[in-house]
Amino acid sequence: MITAKASRWYGLQSAMRTVELSERIRVLLTDRSASEIVSAIELLKARKGKPYGAASLISTAIRSMPNLLSTQQQLGHAVAQFVLFDVPDLDLLLSPSGPHLIELIPLLGNIMDINNVCRKSLQSVLDSPQSLARSKALQHLVGSSFLSHVSQDEKLLATLISALKQEMDDKVKQGDLLSATVANPNTPAKVSQALIAHIVADLSLEDDNHSAGLQALETVVKFNPTALKNYDSSTEGSPLLARLISLGDSPDAAVAQQAKTISDAFRADASIDSNQGKDAVLNILRHGPETISAQALSIPSLIDLARTTMQGYNEQHRSTLVAELIPDEARWRVALQPFLTSAPNPSLAVMNPLSNAISLIESTRPYEAVQFDKDGYSAAFRLFWYTSALIQTSDVFEYATVTHQARVAKYLVLILQIANDHLSISSSHPLWQLQDSENEDGVVEIVSRTQRLTASWLTDMGPESLLRISLSELLEDAHGISVRSYYSSRAYISTMTELAELHTAADLHVDTDKLSSTRKAGEIFAAAAAVSAVQTSPALTRNFNELLAQLTGDDLEKYSRSMMDLIILNNILDREDFEDSLFSIPKQRLVFFVQHLCDNLVKVFDAADASGQQARHSTSTLVVNAEMMRALSHILPSLSETYGTFWERIIEVLTKAWTIFGAAFDERLPLIHASLRLFSHLRKLGLREPNDDLVDALHSHQSSIASSMISLLHAFRNIPDESHQPRKIVNEMLARQITYANIEIEPSTVSELFPVLGSESLALQDSAYSLLHRQIPKSQEDVALDKALSKDYVAKLPEELLSLILEAPTQNALSDVDFKRSMPPSLRSYLLSWHLVFDHWTGASDAVKNDYINAIKEGSYVQSLLHLASDVLVTSRVRPVDANKFEIDSYTPGSEETPEKDTHSMLIHLYFLALRHLPTLSKAWWRDNTSRQTQVSVESWTERYISPLIISSELATVSAWGPTQASDPDQPLTIKVSTTTREVTASIPIDEQFMSLAIVLPPSYPLSRATVSGLHRVGVTEQKWRSWIITTQGVINFSDIGGGNQLIDGLMAWRKNVTATLKGQTECAICYSVVSADRQLPNKRCGTCKNTFHGGCLFKWFKSSNSSSCPLCRNQFSYA
């Protein structure tokens, strides 16, 4: 109100001064205004700025009458003194009068040095403690012309910038403060740039809330786009654009949209300034692909940015741009440095064409740790992905020079080799480090697409083609024995192998002398590369003969050069097109060479065997042994008709290799792999082209082969192979050889194989399962005989096997498992172990089965299995598994397409076996250990898929048994079976009538109980007849032994009751049956009344009556 009145009053005075006034009136007005201003000053000083109307009055008066202070020196001095000393000293700028005083100070330029006053006033605000008043004062200061008067004071500006940053950290204050600063034309550029930089730094923080920072940038774009443009022109412009592009990929839709809007505006402004804007983008593309900081742009964003940038250049400038978009050799080398300092895992020799040459790598530098971006990608893989995808999704490659294209092709095929190693062994030269299997699938797809890209270049092999230049550089890089030489050689061999399928030797223009020169120079990797390039020719055969002659005369264990020669020899033998040339070599020369290899191998293994322990041989010894076995694998088929002692010597060496060198170290895997491969060739030769010496050797060493292979199973069982392809290859090869060789195990060694079932390798689990699955049923005949010969003998399930089914994997533990990839070893071990448990039922007698069931009853084994089966198959799914898609009554390992289907198949079959062989325990689980909802779901699923098979099987068992009972001389029993009604009818002839009953199996049998009903009673009381029916039903429903035997046991119990009654056998005085539910006769006689009872019935009477008196005479029961 005061401000409005002051504005009108001083506005009137200002207007009056524009017309002629009498001197008296002019003096009166001037004195009055001076008096009002002085009074206002005094009031402000006394009240410390609280009556802001007084400050407004002063400001309005001086703004309305700018000459007032210059004409009234005393007033001017009073105002100047007030502003210079009182305003800063009394912190009046922080008072409610602050905004008016800030407005006042710049108006005093005609009476004092404003710059000094502004500096002093600003400093006083900055020196004051943080408060709401200080924040408001700063907001008014940065929005006024104040800043134009302090722009030269660097120290003060630095303090101001620091204070503004501090204030902006409070996101609530940020918007008003920022808009006031950037919208003020008097704000020094240094201040605006510092605030924008602070916003960018805030955006770079790794938190989930970027909305405030993006809103701040929107404020800058709205009020002062020039400031953003100037920031773009600075060296810090690129990080801002990069961060905006990165946030454009945010999963938060609002943040992504905000970032995209600002990014588009930022780039639009940048394009106005031709080179400056483009330089910011190019700076991102120069370093972004290999940047692995937390703020690194994603590769898809970089690819999109590169394509967009490409479109902004005309045709004549694109060739220049390509040098910026596609990495040059220096960038590739830096990114690849960590992967080319240490030798790869030696077990990779199992699966690449250079084989054991990997052991010859000379690595002089220690392992260099690899850094990864926030998504888990290394700089080398980011560069690889970016370059490959950009080439495939744009025409950028067309504008590159052939030399540049060749350089890119060389590094892409080089990294493909490293990527394949990482896919084979996750810990080997990790190009990426991912947690999510879906991301790993994406990596595999990137590698596959790059392989397709490099394959598309294979068709052009002109003299100046990119691939020819690339191959030339790879072959040159293959010289030496460095890690780079090794990978260059592999990349060359891989490419040449593919080229050989598309081009003739004439097209490839291969230097046939390269092999000889590099081999003689000891250039192992270059020579191996040359082998892949040379087509089958006299030159290749000549080199082979030279190597054969040289090696036949060498002591292969001592002559280091022999290792290289042996590797090159095997590389030649590895070529499929050399097979015909091998058969042209004189047999005697090959025999001499084979015998020489045998001599060297026998010497090594005899020395190791004599030491009595696993020898720690050098890497070179292991490599030479492996390479000698590789050579034998190739050469022996051509000697299949040649007789000699070398066949037996080789088999002896193999059995010793598996025993002595069986430790599962990665450096020994190539030797084990080579030995198993050699054995596979020998086994096939013995079957396909029988050679008496070979066949006799295989037969005579059958036992040692079996024990040696089982020792390998033990040596490898604790080594996981899920992410280690070489181990998996060796384990699977071992499993195949055990299967194909029909290895039999001694009963005494069965217990040694159970630990292998708990192996981390699925292949070894299958191998142990296969051996035990064949052996366990065979042993049941001996167990049944022991049981029959001794009443005290108790058949037991192996403790080692029971320990494997002690605890089932929980559904929670399996919830994170990707069953599309593999079944967890722990789950597979558990399920295979249960299959072996049920194998004990095959061929076992009823008495032995009872012992096995009693062993299982001692723990909660069955409950755990059935809980797991019901969870996985029924209750945890929206739709239960359709069991009709699987073989319910049988299981064959590896028969299903996916691990998930294999899991379902195993569980379905085990559930079937549990209901068939352990019906009572299964019913108890279903009845007592599940919720009502689970009971309904499981019963419905069982009735639909499992019960029909069990009912059909058990009725078939009764049908087969029935005819054997019709001619029983004591008491014929006639059996009729109806599969349609699931009913068994039994009849016993009494004179000219038939005593008969019916057994009906429910649809969900055996979960639901069978019912027994009497059809025709003859010659017995109703009470006794009903007792017999109840007893029969009890025998059927509570029998531990399944498989149809419980129906037969029930019928037998009923017939015994009938027969015993007809023969005058006394029935139990409690249940009125001769035969009890547990198939016992009355054998407990009261010493007083002489009545007989079943032991079980009598025990129940004692327990229910809480006394030990006879049920009939009531005397103390004494056994007669």
CSV table of C-alpha atoms in Angstrom, one decimal, residues 534-777:
chain,number,residue,atom,x,y,z
A,534,VAL,CA,48.4,-74.3,-49.2
A,535,GLN,CA,46.1,-76.5,-51.3
A,536,THR,CA,46.9,-80.2,-51.5
A,537,SER,CA,50.0,-80.3,-53.7
A,538,PRO,CA,53.4,-82.0,-54.0
A,539,ALA,CA,54.7,-79.1,-51.9
A,540,LEU,CA,52.5,-80.0,-49.0
A,541,THR,CA,53.3,-83.8,-49.3
A,542,ARG,CA,57.0,-82.9,-49.5
A,543,ASN,CA,56.8,-80.9,-46.3
A,544,PHE,CA,55.0,-83.7,-44.6
A,545,ASN,CA,57.7,-86.3,-45.6
A,546,GLU,CA,60.4,-83.9,-44.4
A,547,LEU,CA,58.7,-83.6,-41.0
A,548,LEU,CA,58.1,-87.3,-40.8
A,549,ALA,CA,61.7,-88.1,-41.4
A,550,GLN,CA,62.9,-85.5,-39.0
A,551,LEU,CA,60.6,-86.5,-36.2
A,552,THR,CA,61.3,-90.3,-36.6
A,553,GLY,CA,65.0,-89.6,-35.7
A,554,ASP,CA,64.4,-87.2,-32.8
A,555,ASP,CA,64.1,-87.8,-29.1
A,556,LEU,CA,60.7,-86.1,-28.9
A,557,GLU,CA,61.0,-85.5,-25.2
A,558,LYS,CA,64.3,-83.6,-25.3
A,559,TYR,CA,64.4,-81.8,-28.6
A,560,SER,CA,62.3,-78.6,-28.2
A,561,ARG,CA,62.1,-78.0,-32.0
A,562,SER,CA,60.4,-81.4,-32.3
A,563,MET,CA,57.3,-79.9,-30.5
A,564,MET,CA,56.9,-77.3,-33.3
A,565,ASP,CA,57.5,-79.9,-36.0
A,566,LEU,CA,54.9,-82.3,-34.4
A,567,ILE,CA,52.3,-79.6,-34.2
A,568,ILE,CA,52.8,-78.6,-37.9
A,569,LEU,CA,52.7,-82.3,-38.9
A,570,ASN,CA,49.3,-82.7,-37.1
A,571,ASN,CA,48.0,-79.5,-38.7
A,572,ILE,CA,48.7,-81.1,-42.1
A,573,LEU,CA,47.1,-84.4,-40.9
A,574,ASP,CA,44.0,-82.4,-39.7
A,575,ARG,CA,43.2,-81.4,-43.3
A,576,GLU,CA,40.5,-83.6,-44.7
A,577,ASP,CA,41.9,-83.3,-48.2
A,578,PHE,CA,45.2,-84.8,-47.1
A,579,GLU,CA,43.8,-88.2,-46.3
A,580,ASP,CA,44.4,-89.6,-49.8
A,581,SER,CA,48.0,-88.2,-49.7
A,582,LEU,CA,48.5,-90.1,-46.4
A,583,PHE,CA,47.6,-93.4,-48.0
A,584,SER,CA,50.3,-92.8,-50.6
A,585,ILE,CA,53.0,-92.6,-48.0
A,586,PRO,CA,55.0,-95.9,-47.8
A,587,LYS,CA,53.5,-98.1,-45.0
A,588,GLN,CA,56.9,-99.0,-43.6
A,589,ARG,CA,57.8,-95.3,-43.1
A,590,LEU,CA,54.5,-94.8,-41.2
A,591,VAL,CA,55.1,-98.0,-39.1
A,592,PHE,CA,58.6,-96.8,-38.2
A,593,PHE,CA,57.1,-93.4,-37.1
A,594,VAL,CA,54.3,-95.1,-35.1
A,595,GLN,CA,56.8,-97.3,-33.3
A,596,HIS,CA,59.0,-94.3,-32.6
A,597,LEU,CA,56.0,-92.5,-31.1
A,598,CYS,CA,55.2,-95.6,-29.0
A,599,ASP,CA,58.8,-95.7,-27.7
A,600,ASN,CA,58.7,-92.1,-26.6
A,601,LEU,CA,55.2,-92.5,-25.0
A,602,VAL,CA,56.1,-95.7,-23.2
A,603,LYS,CA,59.3,-94.1,-21.8
A,604,VAL,CA,57.3,-91.2,-20.4
A,605,PHE,CA,54.5,-93.2,-18.8
A,606,ASP,CA,56.7,-95.9,-17.5
A,607,ALA,CA,58.8,-93.3,-15.7
A,608,ALA,CA,55.7,-91.7,-14.3
A,609,ASP,CA,54.3,-95.1,-13.3
A,610,ALA,CA,57.5,-96.0,-11.5
A,611,SER,CA,57.3,-92.8,-9.4
A,612,GLY,CA,54.1,-94.2,-7.8
A,613,GLN,CA,52.4,-90.8,-7.9
A,614,GLN,CA,51.0,-88.3,-10.3
A,615,ALA,CA,54.0,-86.8,-11.9
A,616,ARG,CA,54.4,-83.1,-12.3
A,617,HIS,CA,55.6,-83.0,-15.9
A,618,SER,CA,56.4,-79.8,-17.6
A,619,THR,CA,54.0,-78.2,-20.0
A,620,SER,CA,56.2,-79.1,-22.9
A,621,THR,CA,56.1,-82.8,-22.0
A,622,LEU,CA,52.3,-82.7,-21.7
A,623,VAL,CA,52.0,-81.0,-25.1
A,624,VAL,CA,54.4,-83.4,-26.8
A,625,ASN,CA,52.5,-86.4,-25.4
A,626,ALA,CA,49.2,-84.9,-26.6
A,627,GLU,CA,50.6,-84.2,-30.0
A,628,MET,CA,52.0,-87.7,-30.3
A,629,MET,CA,48.6,-89.1,-29.6
A,630,ARG,CA,47.0,-86.8,-32.1
A,631,ALA,CA,49.4,-88.0,-34.7
A,632,LEU,CA,48.6,-91.6,-33.9
A,633,SER,CA,44.9,-90.9,-34.2
A,634,HIS,CA,45.5,-89.7,-37.8
A,635,ILE,CA,48.0,-92.4,-38.9
A,636,LEU,CA,46.7,-95.6,-37.4
A,637,PRO,CA,43.6,-95.9,-39.6
A,638,SER,CA,46.0,-96.2,-42.6
A,639,LEU,CA,47.7,-99.1,-40.8
A,640,SER,CA,44.5,-101.0,-39.9
A,641,GLU,CA,45.7,-104.1,-41.8
A,642,THR,CA,49.2,-103.9,-40.3
A,643,TYR,CA,50.0,-106.3,-37.4
A,644,GLY,CA,52.5,-105.5,-34.6
A,645,THR,CA,53.0,-105.1,-30.9
A,646,PHE,CA,52.4,-101.3,-31.2
A,647,TRP,CA,48.6,-101.9,-30.9
A,648,GLU,CA,49.0,-103.3,-27.4
A,649,ARG,CA,51.6,-100.8,-26.4
A,650,ILE,CA,49.4,-97.9,-27.3
A,651,ILE,CA,46.5,-99.3,-25.2
A,652,GLU,CA,48.8,-99.7,-22.2
A,653,VAL,CA,49.9,-96.1,-22.6
A,654,LEU,CA,46.3,-94.9,-22.7
A,655,THR,CA,45.3,-96.7,-19.5
A,656,LYS,CA,48.4,-95.2,-17.8
A,657,ALA,CA,47.6,-91.7,-19.2
A,658,TRP,CA,44.1,-91.8,-17.7
A,659,THR,CA,45.4,-92.9,-14.3
A,660,ILE,CA,48.6,-90.9,-14.0
A,661,PHE,CA,47.6,-87.7,-15.8
A,662,GLY,CA,43.9,-87.8,-14.8
A,663,ALA,CA,44.1,-84.7,-12.6
A,664,ALA,CA,41.6,-82.2,-14.0
A,665,PHE,CA,44.0,-79.3,-14.5
A,666,ASP,CA,43.3,-77.2,-17.6
A,667,GLU,CA,46.8,-77.7,-18.9
A,668,ARG,CA,46.3,-81.5,-18.9
A,669,LEU,CA,42.9,-81.4,-20.7
A,670,PRO,CA,44.5,-81.5,-24.2
A,671,LEU,CA,46.4,-84.7,-23.3
A,672,ILE,CA,43.2,-86.4,-21.9
A,673,HIS,CA,41.3,-85.2,-25.0
A,674,ALA,CA,43.9,-86.6,-27.3
A,675,SER,CA,44.0,-89.9,-25.5
A,676,LEU,CA,40.3,-90.4,-25.5
A,677,ARG,CA,40.2,-89.4,-29.2
A,678,LEU,CA,42.9,-92.0,-29.9
A,679,PHE,CA,41.0,-94.7,-28.0
A,680,SER,CA,37.8,-93.8,-30.0
A,681,HIS,CA,39.7,-94.4,-33.2
A,682,LEU,CA,41.1,-97.7,-31.9
A,683,ARG,CA,37.7,-98.9,-30.8
A,684,LYS,CA,36.1,-98.1,-34.2
A,685,LEU,CA,39.0,-99.8,-36.0
A,686,GLY,CA,38.4,-102.9,-33.9
A,687,LEU,CA,34.8,-103.0,-35.0
A,688,ARG,CA,35.0,-101.8,-38.6
A,689,GLU,CA,38.2,-103.5,-39.8
A,690,PRO,CA,39.1,-106.2,-37.4
A,691,ASN,CA,42.8,-106.6,-36.8
A,692,ASP,CA,43.5,-109.6,-34.6
A,693,ASP,CA,46.3,-107.9,-32.8
A,694,LEU,CA,44.2,-104.8,-32.0
A,695,VAL,CA,41.1,-106.9,-31.1
A,696,ASP,CA,43.2,-109.1,-28.7
A,697,ALA,CA,44.8,-106.0,-27.2
A,698,LEU,CA,41.4,-104.4,-26.5
A,699,HIS,CA,40.0,-107.6,-25.1
A,700,SER,CA,42.9,-108.4,-22.8
A,701,HIS,CA,43.0,-104.8,-21.4
A,702,GLN,CA,39.2,-104.5,-21.0
A,703,SER,CA,39.4,-104.5,-17.2
A,704,SER,CA,42.3,-101.9,-17.0
A,705,ILE,CA,40.4,-99.7,-19.6
A,706,ALA,CA,37.3,-99.8,-17.4
A,707,SER,CA,39.1,-99.0,-14.1
A,708,SER,CA,41.2,-96.3,-15.8
A,709,MET,CA,38.2,-94.6,-17.3
A,710,ILE,CA,36.4,-94.7,-13.9
A,711,SER,CA,39.5,-93.1,-12.3
A,712,LEU,CA,39.0,-90.3,-14.9
A,713,LEU,CA,35.4,-90.0,-13.7
A,714,HIS,CA,36.6,-89.5,-10.2
A,715,ALA,CA,39.3,-87.1,-11.1
A,716,PHE,CA,36.9,-84.8,-13.1
A,717,ARG,CA,33.8,-85.1,-10.9
A,718,ASN,CA,34.4,-81.9,-8.8
A,719,ILE,CA,35.3,-79.7,-11.7
A,720,PRO,CA,32.3,-77.7,-13.1
A,721,ASP,CA,32.0,-77.5,-16.9
A,722,GLU,CA,28.9,-75.4,-17.5
A,723,SER,CA,30.9,-72.3,-18.6
A,724,HIS,CA,33.9,-74.2,-19.8
A,725,GLN,CA,33.5,-75.7,-23.2
A,726,PRO,CA,36.8,-77.6,-23.3
A,727,ARG,CA,36.0,-79.5,-20.1
A,728,LYS,CA,32.5,-80.2,-21.4
A,729,ILE,CA,34.0,-81.6,-24.6
A,730,VAL,CA,36.4,-83.9,-22.7
A,731,ASN,CA,33.7,-85.0,-20.2
A,732,GLU,CA,31.2,-85.7,-23.0
A,733,MET,CA,33.9,-87.6,-24.9
A,734,LEU,CA,34.7,-89.7,-21.8
A,735,ALA,CA,31.0,-90.4,-21.3
A,736,ARG,CA,30.6,-91.5,-24.9
A,737,GLN,CA,33.6,-93.8,-24.7
A,738,ILE,CA,32.3,-95.4,-21.5
A,739,THR,CA,28.9,-96.0,-23.2
A,740,TYR,CA,30.2,-97.2,-26.6
A,741,ALA,CA,32.9,-99.4,-25.1
A,742,ASN,CA,30.2,-101.3,-23.0
A,743,ILE,CA,32.3,-100.9,-19.9
A,744,GLU,CA,31.1,-103.2,-17.1
A,745,ILE,CA,31.9,-102.5,-13.5
A,746,GLU,CA,32.5,-104.9,-10.6
A,747,PRO,CA,29.9,-105.0,-7.9
A,748,SER,CA,32.6,-104.0,-5.4
A,749,THR,CA,33.2,-100.7,-7.2
A,750,VAL,CA,29.6,-99.6,-7.4
A,751,SER,CA,29.9,-97.5,-4.3
A,752,GLU,CA,32.8,-95.6,-5.9
A,753,LEU,CA,30.5,-94.2,-8.7
A,754,PHE,CA,27.8,-92.7,-6.5
A,755,PRO,CA,30.0,-89.6,-5.7
A,756,VAL,CA,30.2,-89.0,-9.5
A,757,LEU,CA,26.4,-88.6,-9.6
A,758,GLY,CA,26.9,-85.5,-7.5
A,759,SER,CA,29.4,-84.1,-10.1
A,760,GLU,CA,29.0,-80.5,-11.4
A,761,SER,CA,29.2,-82.0,-15.0
A,762,LEU,CA,26.0,-83.3,-16.5
A,763,ALA,CA,28.0,-85.6,-18.9
A,764,LEU,CA,29.8,-87.3,-16.0
A,765,GLN,CA,26.5,-87.6,-14.1
A,766,ASP,CA,25.0,-89.4,-17.2
A,767,SER,CA,28.0,-91.6,-17.5
A,768,ALA,CA,27.9,-92.7,-13.8
A,769,TYR,CA,24.1,-93.2,-14.1
A,770,SER,CA,24.5,-95.3,-17.2
A,771,LEU,CA,27.0,-97.6,-15.5
A,772,LEU,CA,24.9,-97.9,-12.3
A,773,HIS,CA,21.6,-98.3,-14.2
A,774,ARG,CA,23.0,-101.4,-15.9
A,775,GLN,CA,24.7,-102.8,-12.8
A,776,ILE,CA,22.1,-102.3,-10.0
A,777,PRO,CA,19.3,-104.5,-11.5
